[in-house]
CSV table of C-alpha atoms and ligand atoms in Angstrom, one decimal:
chain,number,residue,atom,x,y,z
A,14,MET,CA,129.5,-17.9,-23.3
A,15,LYS,CA,131.8,-14.6,-23.9
A,16,LEU,CA,135.6,-14.6,-23.3
A,17,VAL,CA,136.6,-11.7,-20.5
A,18,ARG,CA,138.4,-8.9,-21.2
A,19,TYR,CA,141.6,-7.5,-19.6
A,20,GLU,CA,140.7,-4.7,-17.3
A,21,GLY,CA,143.4,-3.1,-18.6
A,22,ASN,CA,142.4,-2.9,-21.6
A,23,PRO,CA,144.4,-1.5,-24.1
A,24,ILE,CA,148.5,-3.4,-23.8
A,25,LEU,CA,149.5,-1.9,-26.1
A,26,LYS,CA,148.1,1.5,-28.5
A,27,PRO,CA,149.9,3.3,-31.2
A,28,ARG,CA,152.6,5.8,-30.6
A,29,GLY,CA,155.7,8.4,-31.1
A,30,ASP,CA,155.6,9.6,-34.2
A,31,HIS,CA,157.3,7.4,-36.3
A,32,TRP,CA,157.0,3.7,-37.1
A,33,GLU,CA,153.8,3.6,-34.8
A,34,ALA,CA,152.3,6.2,-34.7
A,35,VAL,CA,149.0,6.1,-35.9
A,36,ALA,CA,147.9,2.5,-35.1
A,37,THR,CA,149.0,-1.1,-33.2
A,38,PHE,CA,147.0,-3.7,-33.6
A,39,ASN,CA,146.0,-7.5,-34.6
A,40,CYS,CA,148.5,-8.9,-32.2
A,41,ALA,CA,150.3,-12.8,-32.1
A,42,ALA,CA,151.1,-14.3,-29.7
A,43,ILE,CA,153.1,-17.1,-28.0
A,44,TYR,CA,153.9,-18.4,-24.0
A,45,ARG,CA,157.7,-18.8,-23.5
A,46,ASP,CA,159.9,-19.2,-20.7
A,47,GLY,CA,157.4,-17.3,-18.0
A,48,ASN,CA,156.6,-14.1,-20.6
A,49,ILE,CA,154.0,-14.4,-23.8
A,50,HIS,CA,155.9,-12.4,-26.8
A,51,VAL,CA,153.9,-10.9,-28.4
A,52,LEU,CA,154.1,-9.2,-32.1
A,53,TYR,CA,151.9,-7.0,-32.7
A,54,ARG,CA,151.2,-4.9,-36.6
A,55,ALA,CA,151.8,-1.4,-37.2
A,56,THR,CA,151.9,2.0,-39.3
A,57,GLY,CA,153.0,5.0,-38.6
A,58,ASP,CA,151.1,7.2,-41.1
A,59,TYR,CA,147.6,7.1,-43.2
A,60,VAL,CA,148.9,7.6,-46.9
A,61,ARG,CA,151.1,5.4,-46.8
A,62,TYR,CA,149.2,3.1,-44.1
A,63,VAL,CA,153.1,1.0,-44.1
A,64,SER,CA,152.6,-2.0,-41.8
A,65,ARG,CA,156.2,-3.1,-39.9
A,66,LEU,CA,155.6,-6.1,-37.0
A,67,GLY,CA,156.4,-4.4,-33.6
A,68,HIS,CA,158.0,-6.6,-30.4
A,69,ALA,CA,156.3,-6.5,-27.1
A,70,ILE,CA,157.1,-8.7,-24.2
A,71,PHE,CA,154.4,-9.7,-21.1
A,72,ASP,CA,154.7,-11.6,-18.0
A,73,GLU,CA,151.8,-14.1,-17.2
A,74,GLU,CA,149.7,-11.0,-15.5
A,75,LEU,CA,149.9,-8.9,-18.8
A,76,ARG,CA,152.6,-7.0,-16.8
A,77,LEU,CA,155.0,-4.9,-20.0
A,78,VAL,CA,157.9,-6.6,-19.3
A,79,GLU,CA,159.8,-4.7,-23.0
A,80,ARG,CA,158.3,-3.0,-25.7
A,81,LEU,CA,160.8,-2.9,-28.1
A,82,GLU,CA,162.1,0.9,-30.3
A,83,GLU,CA,162.4,0.1,-33.5
A,84,PRO,CA,160.1,-2.5,-35.4
A,85,CYS,CA,161.0,-5.7,-35.3
A,86,PHE,CA,160.2,-7.3,-38.5
A,87,GLY,CA,159.6,-5.0,-42.0
A,88,PRO,CA,158.8,-4.9,-46.1
A,89,ASP,CA,162.1,-6.4,-47.9
A,90,LEU,CA,161.5,-3.7,-50.9
A,91,LYS,CA,163.4,-5.8,-53.1
A,92,LEU,CA,161.0,-8.9,-52.7
A,93,TRP,CA,158.3,-5.9,-53.8
A,94,GLU,CA,157.2,-6.3,-49.6
A,95,MET,CA,156.0,-3.2,-49.4
A,96,SER,CA,154.5,-3.8,-45.6
A,97,ILE,CA,153.9,-6.9,-43.5
A,98,GLU,CA,151.0,-7.4,-42.3
A,99,ASP,CA,148.9,-9.2,-39.3
A,100,PRO,CA,151.3,-11.9,-38.0
A,101,ARG,CA,150.5,-15.4,-36.5
A,102,LEU,CA,153.7,-17.4,-35.1
A,103,THR,CA,153.5,-20.8,-34.2
A,104,GLU,CA,155.5,-23.3,-32.6
A,105,LEU,CA,156.7,-25.9,-34.1
A,106,GLU,CA,159.2,-29.1,-33.6
A,107,GLY,CA,161.1,-26.8,-31.0
A,108,ALA,CA,160.8,-23.7,-33.4
A,109,VAL,CA,159.2,-20.4,-33.7
A,110,TYR,CA,157.7,-19.7,-37.4
A,111,LEU,CA,155.8,-16.6,-38.4
A,112,THR,CA,153.1,-16.3,-41.0
A,113,TYR,CA,152.2,-13.0,-42.1
A,114,VAL,CA,150.3,-11.2,-45.5
A,115,VAL,CA,152.9,-9.5,-48.0
A,116,THR,CA,150.9,-6.5,-50.4
A,117,PRO,CA,153.4,-4.0,-52.3
A,118,THR,CA,150.3,-2.2,-52.3
A,119,PRO,CA,149.2,-1.2,-48.8
A,120,SER,CA,146.6,1.0,-48.5
A,121,PRO,CA,144.6,2.8,-45.6
A,122,PRO,CA,141.7,1.3,-44.2
A,123,GLY,CA,138.4,2.6,-46.4
A,124,ALA,CA,137.5,3.7,-43.7
A,125,VAL,CA,140.7,6.1,-42.6
A,126,ARG,CA,140.6,6.7,-47.3
A,127,ARG,CA,137.1,8.3,-46.2
A,128,ARG,CA,137.7,10.3,-44.4
A,129,LEU,CA,141.2,11.7,-45.4
A,130,GLY,CA,139.2,11.8,-48.7
A,131,ILE,CA,141.6,9.0,-50.5
A,132,PRO,CA,140.8,7.7,-54.2
A,133,LYS,CA,140.2,3.2,-53.7
A,134,PRO,CA,143.5,2.3,-55.3
A,135,MET,CA,144.8,-0.7,-57.3
A,136,GLN,CA,145.2,-3.5,-55.4
A,137,ALA,CA,147.0,-6.8,-55.7
A,138,ALA,CA,145.8,-9.3,-54.2
A,139,PRO,CA,147.2,-10.9,-50.3
A,140,ARG,CA,150.0,-13.1,-49.9
A,141,THR,CA,151.2,-14.8,-46.9
A,142,ALA,CA,154.8,-15.9,-46.5
A,143,LEU,CA,156.3,-17.7,-43.8
A,144,ALA,CA,159.8,-17.1,-41.4
A,145,ARG,CA,161.7,-18.9,-38.5
A,146,VAL,CA,162.3,-17.3,-36.0
A,147,LYS,CA,165.2,-16.2,-35.2
A,148,ASP,CA,165.3,-14.9,-31.6
A,149,PHE,CA,162.3,-11.8,-32.0
A,150,GLU,CA,164.7,-10.3,-33.9
A,151,SER,CA,165.5,-11.8,-36.1
A,152,PHE,CA,163.7,-13.2,-39.5
A,153,GLU,CA,164.3,-16.1,-42.4
A,154,ARG,CA,162.3,-15.9,-44.7
A,155,LEU,CA,160.7,-18.5,-46.3
A,156,GLY,CA,158.4,-17.4,-49.0
A,157,ILE,CA,154.7,-17.5,-50.2
A,158,ILE,CA,153.0,-20.5,-49.2
A,159,THR,CA,149.5,-19.7,-50.6
A,160,PRO,CA,149.1,-20.6,-53.6
A,161,TYR,CA,149.3,-19.3,-56.9
A,162,ALA,CA,147.1,-15.9,-57.5
A,163,ALA,CA,145.1,-16.7,-54.2
A,164,ASP,CA,143.8,-14.0,-51.9
A,165,GLU,CA,144.4,-14.8,-48.8
A,166,ARG,CA,144.9,-13.0,-45.5
A,167,ASP,CA,144.6,-16.2,-42.5
A,168,VAL,CA,146.8,-18.8,-42.9
A,169,VAL,CA,148.0,-20.6,-39.6
A,170,LEU,CA,150.0,-23.3,-39.2
A,171,PHE,CA,149.3,-26.5,-37.5
A,172,PRO,CA,151.6,-26.7,-34.1
A,173,GLU,CA,152.8,-30.3,-35.8
A,174,LYS,CA,152.3,-32.4,-37.9
A,175,ILE,CA,149.6,-33.7,-39.4
A,176,GLN,CA,149.4,-38.4,-40.7
A,177,GLY,CA,153.2,-36.6,-40.7
A,178,ARG,CA,152.1,-33.9,-42.8
A,179,TYR,CA,152.6,-30.1,-42.4
A,180,ALA,CA,149.6,-28.3,-43.2
A,181,ALA,CA,148.0,-25.0,-42.1
A,182,LEU,CA,144.9,-23.4,-42.6
A,183,HIS,CA,143.8,-20.7,-45.3
A,184,ARG,CA,140.8,-18.4,-47.0
A,185,PRO,CA,141.5,-17.6,-49.8
A,186,SER,CA,138.8,-15.1,-50.6
A,187,ASN,CA,138.8,-15.0,-54.2
A,188,TRP,CA,137.7,-19.3,-54.0
A,189,VAL,CA,134.3,-18.5,-54.4
A,190,GLY,CA,131.7,-18.5,-56.8
A,191,PRO,CA,131.3,-20.9,-60.1
A,192,GLY,CA,134.2,-23.5,-60.4
A,193,TYR,CA,134.9,-23.8,-55.7
A,194,PRO,CA,132.4,-25.3,-53.5
A,195,VAL,CA,132.1,-22.7,-51.1
A,196,GLU,CA,129.7,-18.8,-52.0
A,197,ARG,CA,131.9,-16.8,-49.2
A,198,PRO,CA,134.6,-17.0,-48.5
A,199,SER,CA,136.2,-20.0,-46.2
A,200,ILE,CA,138.3,-21.6,-44.1
A,201,TRP,CA,139.8,-24.3,-46.5
A,202,PHE,CA,142.4,-27.6,-44.8
A,203,ALA,CA,145.8,-27.2,-46.9
A,204,PHE,CA,148.9,-30.2,-46.4
A,205,LEU,CA,152.3,-28.5,-46.8
A,206,ASP,CA,155.0,-29.8,-49.0
A,207,GLY,CA,157.8,-28.8,-46.7
A,208,LEU,CA,158.6,-25.5,-44.6
A,209,PRO,CA,159.3,-23.8,-47.0
A,210,GLY,CA,156.7,-25.3,-49.1
A,211,ARG,CA,153.8,-25.3,-51.1
A,212,MET,CA,149.8,-26.1,-49.7
A,213,TYR,CA,148.4,-29.2,-51.4
A,214,ASP,CA,145.6,-31.4,-51.1
A,215,HIS,CA,142.7,-28.1,-50.4
A,216,LYS,CA,139.5,-29.3,-47.9
A,217,VAL,CA,136.8,-26.3,-47.3
A,218,ILE,CA,135.8,-26.7,-43.7
A,219,MET,CA,134.2,-24.1,-42.0
A,220,GLU,CA,132.2,-22.1,-44.6
A,221,PRO,CA,129.9,-19.1,-42.8
A,222,GLU,CA,126.8,-20.0,-41.0
A,223,GLN,CA,125.4,-17.4,-39.0
A,224,PRO,CA,123.7,-14.2,-39.7
A,225,TRP,CA,127.0,-12.8,-37.6
A,226,GLU,CA,129.7,-14.3,-39.4
A,227,GLY,CA,127.6,-14.0,-43.0
A,228,LYS,CA,129.6,-12.1,-45.3
A,229,LYS,CA,133.5,-14.5,-44.3
A,230,ILE,CA,135.0,-15.8,-41.8
A,231,GLY,CA,138.9,-16.8,-41.4
A,232,ALA,CA,141.1,-18.3,-38.6
A,233,GLY,CA,142.9,-16.6,-35.8
A,234,PRO,CA,145.1,-17.8,-33.8
A,235,PRO,CA,147.2,-21.0,-35.0
A,236,PRO,CA,145.1,-24.1,-33.4
A,237,ILE,CA,145.7,-25.2,-30.2
A,238,ARG,CA,145.7,-28.9,-29.1
A,239,THR,CA,143.1,-30.0,-26.8
A,240,GLY,CA,141.5,-33.4,-25.6
A,241,ALA,CA,138.5,-32.9,-27.4
A,242,GLY,CA,139.9,-31.5,-29.6
A,243,TRP,CA,142.0,-28.5,-32.6
A,244,LEU,CA,140.1,-25.5,-31.3
A,245,LEU,CA,140.1,-22.8,-32.9
A,246,ILE,CA,139.6,-18.6,-32.2
A,247,TYR,CA,137.9,-17.8,-35.5
A,248,HIS,CA,136.5,-13.8,-36.8
A,249,GLY,CA,133.5,-14.0,-38.7
A,250,VAL,CA,132.1,-10.9,-40.4
A,251,ASP,CA,128.6,-10.0,-40.7
A,252,GLU,CA,126.9,-8.2,-43.8
A,253,ASN,CA,127.3,-4.6,-42.0
A,254,SER,CA,131.1,-5.6,-41.8
A,255,VAL,CA,131.1,-6.2,-38.4
A,256,TYR,CA,134.2,-8.7,-36.8
A,257,ARG,CA,133.1,-11.0,-34.1
A,258,ALA,CA,134.8,-13.7,-32.6
A,259,GLY,CA,133.5,-17.8,-32.4
A,260,ALA,CA,135.2,-21.0,-31.6
A,261,ALA,CA,135.2,-24.2,-33.1
A,262,LEU,CA,137.0,-27.7,-32.5
A,263,LEU,CA,138.3,-29.7,-35.3
A,264,ASP,CA,139.0,-33.5,-35.2
A,265,LEU,CA,142.4,-34.1,-34.0
A,266,GLU,CA,143.8,-37.0,-37.2
A,267,GLU,CA,141.2,-35.2,-39.8
A,268,PRO,CA,140.8,-32.0,-38.2
A,269,TRP,CA,138.9,-31.1,-42.0
A,270,ARG,CA,136.3,-32.8,-40.0
A,271,VAL,CA,134.0,-30.6,-37.0
A,272,ILE,CA,133.4,-31.4,-33.8
A,273,ALA,CA,131.7,-28.2,-33.0
A,274,ARG,CA,131.6,-25.1,-33.4
A,275,THR,CA,130.2,-21.2,-31.5
A,276,PRO,CA,126.5,-20.4,-32.6
A,277,GLN,CA,127.2,-17.3,-30.9
A,278,PRO,CA,130.5,-15.1,-31.3
A,279,ILE,CA,132.6,-15.2,-28.0
A,280,LEU,CA,133.5,-11.9,-28.3
A,281,GLU,CA,132.1,-9.0,-30.4
A,282,PRO,CA,132.8,-5.3,-30.3
A,283,GLU,CA,131.5,-3.3,-26.9
A,284,GLU,CA,133.9,-1.8,-25.7
A,285,GLU,CA,134.8,2.1,-27.5
A,286,TYR,CA,138.1,1.0,-27.9
A,287,GLU,CA,136.4,-1.9,-29.5
A,288,ARG,CA,133.8,0.7,-32.0
A,289,GLU,CA,136.2,3.6,-32.2
A,290,GLY,CA,138.7,3.0,-33.9
A,291,ASP,CA,140.2,3.2,-37.9
A,292,VAL,CA,137.7,0.9,-38.4
A,293,PRO,CA,134.8,1.0,-35.7
A,294,ASN,CA,133.1,-2.9,-34.5
A,295,VAL,CA,136.5,-5.0,-35.3
A,296,VAL,CA,138.1,-7.2,-32.6
A,297,PHE,CA,139.7,-10.1,-35.0
A,298,PRO,CA,142.1,-11.8,-32.2
A,299,GLU,CA,145.4,-13.5,-33.7
A,300,GLY,CA,147.3,-14.5,-30.2
A,301,ALA,CA,146.4,-17.5,-28.4
A,302,VAL,CA,148.2,-19.3,-25.4
A,303,VAL,CA,147.4,-21.3,-22.3
A,304,VAL,CA,148.6,-20.7,-19.1
A,305,GLY,CA,147.4,-23.2,-16.4
A,306,ASP,CA,143.9,-23.2,-16.8
A,307,GLU,CA,143.3,-20.5,-19.1
A,308,LEU,CA,143.0,-19.7,-22.6
A,309,ILE,CA,144.4,-15.9,-23.2
A,310,VAL,CA,143.4,-14.6,-26.2
A,311,PHE,CA,145.2,-11.1,-27.9
A,312,TYR,CA,142.8,-9.5,-30.3
A,313,GLY,CA,143.1,-5.9,-32.3
A,314,ALA,CA,140.8,-4.1,-32.1
A,315,ALA,CA,139.1,-1.2,-34.5
A,316,ASP,CA,142.5,-1.9,-35.9
A,317,LYS,CA,143.9,0.9,-33.3
A,318,VAL,CA,144.6,-1.2,-30.2
A,319,CYS,CA,145.7,-4.5,-28.8
A,320,CYS,CA,143.8,-6.1,-25.9
A,321,VAL,CA,143.3,-9.2,-24.1
A,322,ALA,CA,140.5,-11.8,-22.8
A,323,SER,CA,140.4,-15.2,-21.4
A,324,VAL,CA,137.4,-17.9,-20.1
A,325,ARG,CA,139.2,-21.3,-18.3
A,326,LEU,CA,140.0,-23.2,-21.3
A,327,ASP,CA,137.7,-26.6,-19.6
A,328,LYS,CA,134.7,-23.8,-19.8
A,329,LEU,CA,134.5,-23.3,-23.0
A,330,ILE,CA,135.5,-26.5,-24.5
A,331,ASP,CA,132.2,-27.8,-22.3
A,332,TYR,CA,130.5,-24.9,-23.4
A,333,LEU,CA,131.8,-26.1,-27.5
A,334,LEU,CA,130.7,-29.8,-26.8
A,335,GLU,CA,127.2,-28.9,-25.1
A,336,GLU,CA,126.1,-26.5,-27.3
A,337,GLY,CA,128.1,-26.6,-30.3
A,338,GLY,CA,126.4,-29.3,-31.7
A,339,THR,CA,127.9,-31.1,-34.9
A,340,THR,CA,128.6,-30.6,-38.7
B,419,BMA,C1,141.1,-7.6,-42.9
B,419,BMA,C2,142.5,-7.5,-42.3
B,419,BMA,C3,143.2,-7.5,-41.1
B,419,BMA,C4,142.0,-6.3,-40.6
B,419,BMA,C5,141.2,-6.5,-41.1
B,419,BMA,C6,139.8,-4.8,-40.3
B,419,BMA,O1,141.1,-7.8,-43.9
B,419,BMA,O2,143.4,-6.7,-42.8
B,419,BMA,O3,144.7,-6.4,-40.9
B,419,BMA,O4,141.8,-6.2,-39.1
B,419,BMA,O5,140.5,-5.9,-41.9
B,419,BMA,O6,139.6,-4.1,-41.3
């Protein structure tokens, strides 16, 4: 089973000569009052590679309603945020929350550095922070939520409490090898002691299994409640650094139990806009909304543009239950 691409892809491309001039990718999405709000990562130059978030609004047919001229959320240098990357949006208890990557040492991806002859810089481990979204124009910063010294990019909040507690999935890239239960970057479950809060009670829930996800895996959009379990779209990276997307179902009460997982990717780089860009061969989902029967997935392609692909939600669930096996 594969997601079907929207014929109007890419839905967002770089524009202008300022903050979003060179790349607009990796998009979060949330469905509100008949519109889909998209927050996307944007950068305006290849040397500093500072990212900010842009805001665009689409209707249910994916027609662009509005794209704001200015970034809606940018780094606060007083907090050592030099770059804001990879947003995810979750609606929880009537509020909208944003998880986002912060780093004091942004740098262009390897493919761009090699093209421009920029040496590999010193890099601090990225961390993930939380904000409450007031109206997509103002954001209340709630602080870092990932563990001290963990290298964390793919953090998503559950849209409901689990067993009465806030919960998240995360991917500590450096929690591998001796002293850890995994050899490669994996998806972990954790509770949060509040919002804002800290993670605790970490459990590995998914490790790389198939060759297409053999190097590392990470959560995509926040999990979506379905009758059959929490639907998780995630990305997997192979040994050649090709990024693909898969899906899994997690138990509703105990989401650290995986009910099913797609053996094959449901989306992989095929189109030119996915194969060629700033980082070739990347599809990177970060947003998903359910409109009627359809699951609409928003993803970054080749670290350059934003795209959409969809599937009937019940068909994907049936496929997962039939082909996804149990672990
Ligand atoms: C990850 C992040 C993403 C990016 C992906 C592919 O580590 O940097 O923002 O889309 O790599 O380059």
